[in-house]
XYZ file of C-alpha atoms in Angstrom:
335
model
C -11.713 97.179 -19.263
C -11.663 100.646 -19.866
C -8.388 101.165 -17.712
C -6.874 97.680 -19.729
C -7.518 99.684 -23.253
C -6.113 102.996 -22.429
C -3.045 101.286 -20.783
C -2.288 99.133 -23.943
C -2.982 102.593 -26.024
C -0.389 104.245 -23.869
C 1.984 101.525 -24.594
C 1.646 101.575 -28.129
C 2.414 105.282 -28.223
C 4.880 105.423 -25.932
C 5.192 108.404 -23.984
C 4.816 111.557 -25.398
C 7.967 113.679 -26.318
C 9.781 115.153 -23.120
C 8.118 112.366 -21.104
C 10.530 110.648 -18.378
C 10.408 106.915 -16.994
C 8.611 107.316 -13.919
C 10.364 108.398 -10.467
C 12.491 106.300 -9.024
C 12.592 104.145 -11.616
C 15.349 103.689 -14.219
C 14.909 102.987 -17.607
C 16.825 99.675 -19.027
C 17.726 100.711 -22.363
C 17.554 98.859 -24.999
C 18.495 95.250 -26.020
C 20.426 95.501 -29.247
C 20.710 91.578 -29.332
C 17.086 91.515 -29.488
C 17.428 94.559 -33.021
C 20.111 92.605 -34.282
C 18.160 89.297 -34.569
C 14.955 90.923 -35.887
C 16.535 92.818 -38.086
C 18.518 89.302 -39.887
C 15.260 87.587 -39.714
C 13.425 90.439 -41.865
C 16.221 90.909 -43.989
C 16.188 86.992 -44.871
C 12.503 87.195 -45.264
C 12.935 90.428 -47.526
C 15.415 88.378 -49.705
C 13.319 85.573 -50.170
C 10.376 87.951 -51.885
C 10.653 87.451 -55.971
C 10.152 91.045 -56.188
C 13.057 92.753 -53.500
C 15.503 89.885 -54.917
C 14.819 90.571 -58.788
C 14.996 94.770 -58.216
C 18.418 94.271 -56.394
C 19.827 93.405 -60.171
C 22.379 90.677 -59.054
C 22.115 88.605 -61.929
C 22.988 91.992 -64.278
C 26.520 92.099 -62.537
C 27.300 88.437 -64.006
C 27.060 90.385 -67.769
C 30.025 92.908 -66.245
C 33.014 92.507 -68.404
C 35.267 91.505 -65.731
C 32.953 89.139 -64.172
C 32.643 87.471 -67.688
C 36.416 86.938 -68.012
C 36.229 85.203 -64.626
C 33.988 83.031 -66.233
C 36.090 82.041 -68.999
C 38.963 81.539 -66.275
C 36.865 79.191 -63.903
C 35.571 77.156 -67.052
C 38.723 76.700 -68.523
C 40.091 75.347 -64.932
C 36.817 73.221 -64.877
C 37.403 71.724 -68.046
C 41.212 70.260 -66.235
C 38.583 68.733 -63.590
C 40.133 64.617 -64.325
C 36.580 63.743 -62.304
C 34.438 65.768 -64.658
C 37.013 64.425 -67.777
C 35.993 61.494 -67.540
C 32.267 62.216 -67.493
C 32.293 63.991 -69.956
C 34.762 61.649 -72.214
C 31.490 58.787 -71.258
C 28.706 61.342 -72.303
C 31.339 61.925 -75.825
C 31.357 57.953 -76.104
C 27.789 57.991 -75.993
C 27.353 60.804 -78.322
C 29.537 59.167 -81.103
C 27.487 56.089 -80.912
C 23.806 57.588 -81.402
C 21.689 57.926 -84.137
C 22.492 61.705 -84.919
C 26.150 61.005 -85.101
C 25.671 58.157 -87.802
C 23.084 60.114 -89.849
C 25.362 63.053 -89.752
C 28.314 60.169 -91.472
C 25.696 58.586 -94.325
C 24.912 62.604 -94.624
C 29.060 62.923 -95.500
C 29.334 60.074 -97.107
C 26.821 61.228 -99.695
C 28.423 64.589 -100.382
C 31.506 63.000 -100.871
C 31.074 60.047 -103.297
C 34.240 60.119 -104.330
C 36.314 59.387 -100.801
C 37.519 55.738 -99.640
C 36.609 54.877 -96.382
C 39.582 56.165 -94.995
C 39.428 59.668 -96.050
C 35.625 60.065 -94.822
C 36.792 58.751 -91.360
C 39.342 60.934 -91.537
C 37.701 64.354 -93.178
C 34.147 63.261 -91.376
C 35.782 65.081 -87.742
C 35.804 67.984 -89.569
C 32.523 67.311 -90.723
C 30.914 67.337 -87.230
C 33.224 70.254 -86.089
C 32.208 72.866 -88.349
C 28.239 71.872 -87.905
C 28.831 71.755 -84.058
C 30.408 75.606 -84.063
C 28.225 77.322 -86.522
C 27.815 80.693 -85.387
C 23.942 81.044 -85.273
C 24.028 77.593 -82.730
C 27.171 79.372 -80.931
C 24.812 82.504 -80.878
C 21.378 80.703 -79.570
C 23.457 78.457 -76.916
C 24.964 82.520 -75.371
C 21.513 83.703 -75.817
C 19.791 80.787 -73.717
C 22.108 80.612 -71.539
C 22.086 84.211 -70.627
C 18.165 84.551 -70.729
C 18.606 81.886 -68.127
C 20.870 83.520 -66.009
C 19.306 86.971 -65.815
C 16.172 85.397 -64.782
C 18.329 83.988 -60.956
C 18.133 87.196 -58.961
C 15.228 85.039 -56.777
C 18.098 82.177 -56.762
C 20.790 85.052 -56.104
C 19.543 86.774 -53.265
C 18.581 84.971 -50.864
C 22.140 83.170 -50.818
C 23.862 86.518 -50.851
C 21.365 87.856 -47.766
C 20.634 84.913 -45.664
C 23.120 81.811 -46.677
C 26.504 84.325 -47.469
C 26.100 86.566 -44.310
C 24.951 89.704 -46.219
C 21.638 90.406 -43.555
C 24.402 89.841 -40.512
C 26.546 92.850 -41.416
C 23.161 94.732 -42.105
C 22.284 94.060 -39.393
C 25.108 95.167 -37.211
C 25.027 98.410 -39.354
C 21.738 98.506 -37.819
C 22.979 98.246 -34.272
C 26.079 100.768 -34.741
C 23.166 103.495 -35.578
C 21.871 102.747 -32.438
C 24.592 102.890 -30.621
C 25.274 106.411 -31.612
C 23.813 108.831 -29.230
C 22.287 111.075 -32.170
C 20.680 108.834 -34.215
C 19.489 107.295 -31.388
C 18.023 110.491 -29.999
C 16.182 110.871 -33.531
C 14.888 107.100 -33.713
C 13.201 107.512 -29.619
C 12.081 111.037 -31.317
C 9.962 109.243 -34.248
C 9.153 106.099 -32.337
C 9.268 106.740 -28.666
C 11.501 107.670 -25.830
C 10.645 104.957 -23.581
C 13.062 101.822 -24.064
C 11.020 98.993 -23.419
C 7.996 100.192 -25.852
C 10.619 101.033 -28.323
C 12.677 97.687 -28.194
C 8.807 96.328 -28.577
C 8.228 98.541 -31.735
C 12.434 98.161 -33.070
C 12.108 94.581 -33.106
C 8.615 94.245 -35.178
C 9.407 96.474 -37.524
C 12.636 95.254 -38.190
C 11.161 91.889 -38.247
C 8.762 92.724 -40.709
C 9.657 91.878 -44.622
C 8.026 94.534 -46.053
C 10.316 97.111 -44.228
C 13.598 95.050 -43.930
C 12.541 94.999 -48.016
C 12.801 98.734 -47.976
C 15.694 98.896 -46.784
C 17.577 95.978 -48.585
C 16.590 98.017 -51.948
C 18.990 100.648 -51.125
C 21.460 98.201 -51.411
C 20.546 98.007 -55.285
C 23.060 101.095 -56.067
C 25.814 99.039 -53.829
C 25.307 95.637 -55.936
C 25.615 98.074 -59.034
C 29.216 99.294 -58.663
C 32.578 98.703 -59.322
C 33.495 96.997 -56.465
C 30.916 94.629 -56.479
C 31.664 93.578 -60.096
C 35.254 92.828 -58.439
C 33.787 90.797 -55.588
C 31.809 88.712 -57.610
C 35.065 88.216 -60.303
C 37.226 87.591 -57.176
C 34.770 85.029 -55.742
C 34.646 83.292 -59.434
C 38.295 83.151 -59.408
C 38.165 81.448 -56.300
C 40.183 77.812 -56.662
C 37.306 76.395 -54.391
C 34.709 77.972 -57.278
C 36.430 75.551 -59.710
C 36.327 72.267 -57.560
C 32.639 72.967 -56.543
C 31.251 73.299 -59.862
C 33.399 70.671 -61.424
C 31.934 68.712 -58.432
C 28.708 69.857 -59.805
C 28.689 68.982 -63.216
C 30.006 65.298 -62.374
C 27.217 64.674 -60.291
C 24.848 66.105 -63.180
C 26.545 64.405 -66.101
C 25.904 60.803 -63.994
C 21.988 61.324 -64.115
C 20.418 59.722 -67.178
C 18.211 62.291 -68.141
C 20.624 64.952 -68.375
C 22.424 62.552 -70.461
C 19.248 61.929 -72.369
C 18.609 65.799 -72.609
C 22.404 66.250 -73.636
C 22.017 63.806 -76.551
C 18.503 65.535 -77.934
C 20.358 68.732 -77.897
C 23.692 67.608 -79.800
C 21.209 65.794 -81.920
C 19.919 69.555 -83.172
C 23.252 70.559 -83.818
C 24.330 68.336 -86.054
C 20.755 68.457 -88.364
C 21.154 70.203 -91.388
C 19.160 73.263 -91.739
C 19.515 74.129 -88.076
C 16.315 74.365 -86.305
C 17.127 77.085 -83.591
C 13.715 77.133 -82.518
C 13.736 73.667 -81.606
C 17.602 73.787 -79.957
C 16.214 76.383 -77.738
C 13.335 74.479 -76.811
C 16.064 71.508 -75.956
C 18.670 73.964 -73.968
C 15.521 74.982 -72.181
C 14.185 71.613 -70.970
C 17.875 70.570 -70.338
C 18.462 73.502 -67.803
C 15.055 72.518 -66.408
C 16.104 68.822 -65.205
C 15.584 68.469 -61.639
C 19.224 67.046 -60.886
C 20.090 70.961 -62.572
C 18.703 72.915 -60.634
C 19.314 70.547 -57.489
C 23.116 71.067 -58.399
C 22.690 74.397 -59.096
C 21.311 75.044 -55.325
C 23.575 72.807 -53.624
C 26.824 74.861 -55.692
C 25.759 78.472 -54.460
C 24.993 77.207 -50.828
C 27.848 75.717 -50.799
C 29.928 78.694 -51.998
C 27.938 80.876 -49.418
C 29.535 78.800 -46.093
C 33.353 79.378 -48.041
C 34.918 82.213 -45.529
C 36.690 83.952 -48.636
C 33.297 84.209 -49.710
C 31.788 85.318 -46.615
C 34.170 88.098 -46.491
C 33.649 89.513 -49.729
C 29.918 89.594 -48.689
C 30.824 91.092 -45.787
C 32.745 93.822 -47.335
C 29.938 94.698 -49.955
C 27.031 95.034 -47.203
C 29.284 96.718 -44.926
C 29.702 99.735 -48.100
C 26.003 100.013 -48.191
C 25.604 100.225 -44.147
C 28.831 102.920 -44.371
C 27.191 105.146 -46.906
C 25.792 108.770 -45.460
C 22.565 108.195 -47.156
C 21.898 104.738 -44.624
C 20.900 106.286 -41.826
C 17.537 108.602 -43.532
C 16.729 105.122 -45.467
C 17.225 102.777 -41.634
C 14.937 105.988 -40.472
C 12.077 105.619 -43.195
C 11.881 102.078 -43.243
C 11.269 102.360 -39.112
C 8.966 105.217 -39.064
């Protein structure tokens, strides 16, 4: 037993620096299929942990001036969607028929005591217009939605690591250190020169979430320049962006309780004082709907299998791997 627990000591070790595979033996090298896989599995794990996906900032790159004008440009090609037109023309129908619309036309009617029939039908459009785009609900819709959206780096990252391809090229930046002779040399110096006990120590490490998280951190400084401001604009300008969330919104627009929600919230718009404490409450519990967030999910993994998007991905991850400063950070998160 004594023999068993030195042996498995040894192994652990590895052998010391300077030591040589045995005589006559030779030594195998190492398995870089085997470090590739472990290190996409960590990675993906990494992703998936609320606290590496919210500190890679993701969702702060959708509040990047050009990333907001793709916005505009994929909504306004939405809105030509003849699918999601006539959705939406049904949720209108249903809008101009509810309670809040006619309480909003006796509301009219009694400010304008004067007007025939025909000139409240006709001025009462208005009416509804200019309660509908008051700037304070204009300005608590843009603040809701964006509280929402900063709050998806846990949504964000884990399709732009594991679903888009982003822990793949890590991955094989990974491999291409090993594969150079002088990192190489200083990886068997910190680990162990013996292959086989440092495949066996490569592989869990790499494996392991907490490390793989170190390193996809680094990739915070990446996510936060220029270029990936134009990748994510370039992936929203995408014509396939537009069909998929067009797609999206059809589906959503069909369940009744985002119909339901929909009506509570133009409800609040039209009441007179506006009660933004309440419309927020309503915007809130309308992005909450199941079907949403279903949508939502089924949008961004969808967008992750699109190869344009793939490549972008690719190109992003592969700056990160490229930068001089990759191979001390691939070091520390081993060591």
């Amino acid at each position: 037993m004594v023999l068993v627990a030195l042996a498995l000591g040894a192994c652990e070790r590895g052998p010391k620096p300077g030591g040589e595979a045995q005589a006559g033996e030779r030594d195998p090298g190492l398995d870089l299929g085997g470090v590739r896989a472990s290190a996409v599995d960590g990675l993906e794990a990494a992703a998936r942990d609320p606290a590496v996906a919210s500190s890679l900032g993701l969702a702060a790159r959708l509040e990047d001036p050009a990333v907001e004008a793709a916005v505009a440009r994929l909504l306004a090609r939405v809105a030509k969607d003849p699918e999601l037109a006539r959705a939406s023309e049904q949720l209108f129908a249903r809008l101009e028929h509810s309670a809040a619309t006619r309480a909003a036309l006796v509301d009219y009617a009694r400010q304008n005591p004067e007007l025939d029939v025909a000139a409240i039908s006709e001025g009462f459009v208005g009416f509804v217009d200019e309660r509908l785009t008051r700037p304070e609900l204009a300005a608590r819709l843009e603040q809701g939605l964006r509280a929402e959206l900063r709050a998806t780096d846990v949504v964000l990252a884990p399709v732009l690591i594991a679903e888009a391809g982003g822990a793949a090229t890590i991955a094989e930046g990974v491999v291409a250190r090993l594969e150079d002779p002088s990192f190489e040399a200083s990886a068997r110096e910190r680990l162990g020169r013996e292959s086989q006990a440092l495949q066996a120590r490569l592989e869990r490490r790499l494996a392991d979430p907490a490390r793989a998280g170190e390193l996809l951190v680094g990739l915070r400084a990446t996510l936060a320049s220029e270029a990936a401001a134009l990748a994510l604009a370039e992936i929203i300008d995408l014509e396939r962006s537009a069909e998929l969330l067009a797609e999206a919104l059809t589906r959503a627009l069909a369940d009744e309780q985002v119909r339901a929600r929909s009506e509570q919230l133009f409800t609040l718009a039209l009441v007179q004082p506006f009660d933004a404490l309440a419309f927020d409450d309503a915007l809130r519990a309308l992005l909450a709907e199941p079907v949403v967030a279903l949508e939502a999910a089924a949008l961004l993994s969808a967008l992750a299998r699109e190869p344009a998007v793939r490549t972008r991905v690719a190109r992003l991850s592969a700056l990160y791997v490229d930068q001089a400063g990759f191979d001390a950070q691939l070091l520390d998160a081993l060591d």
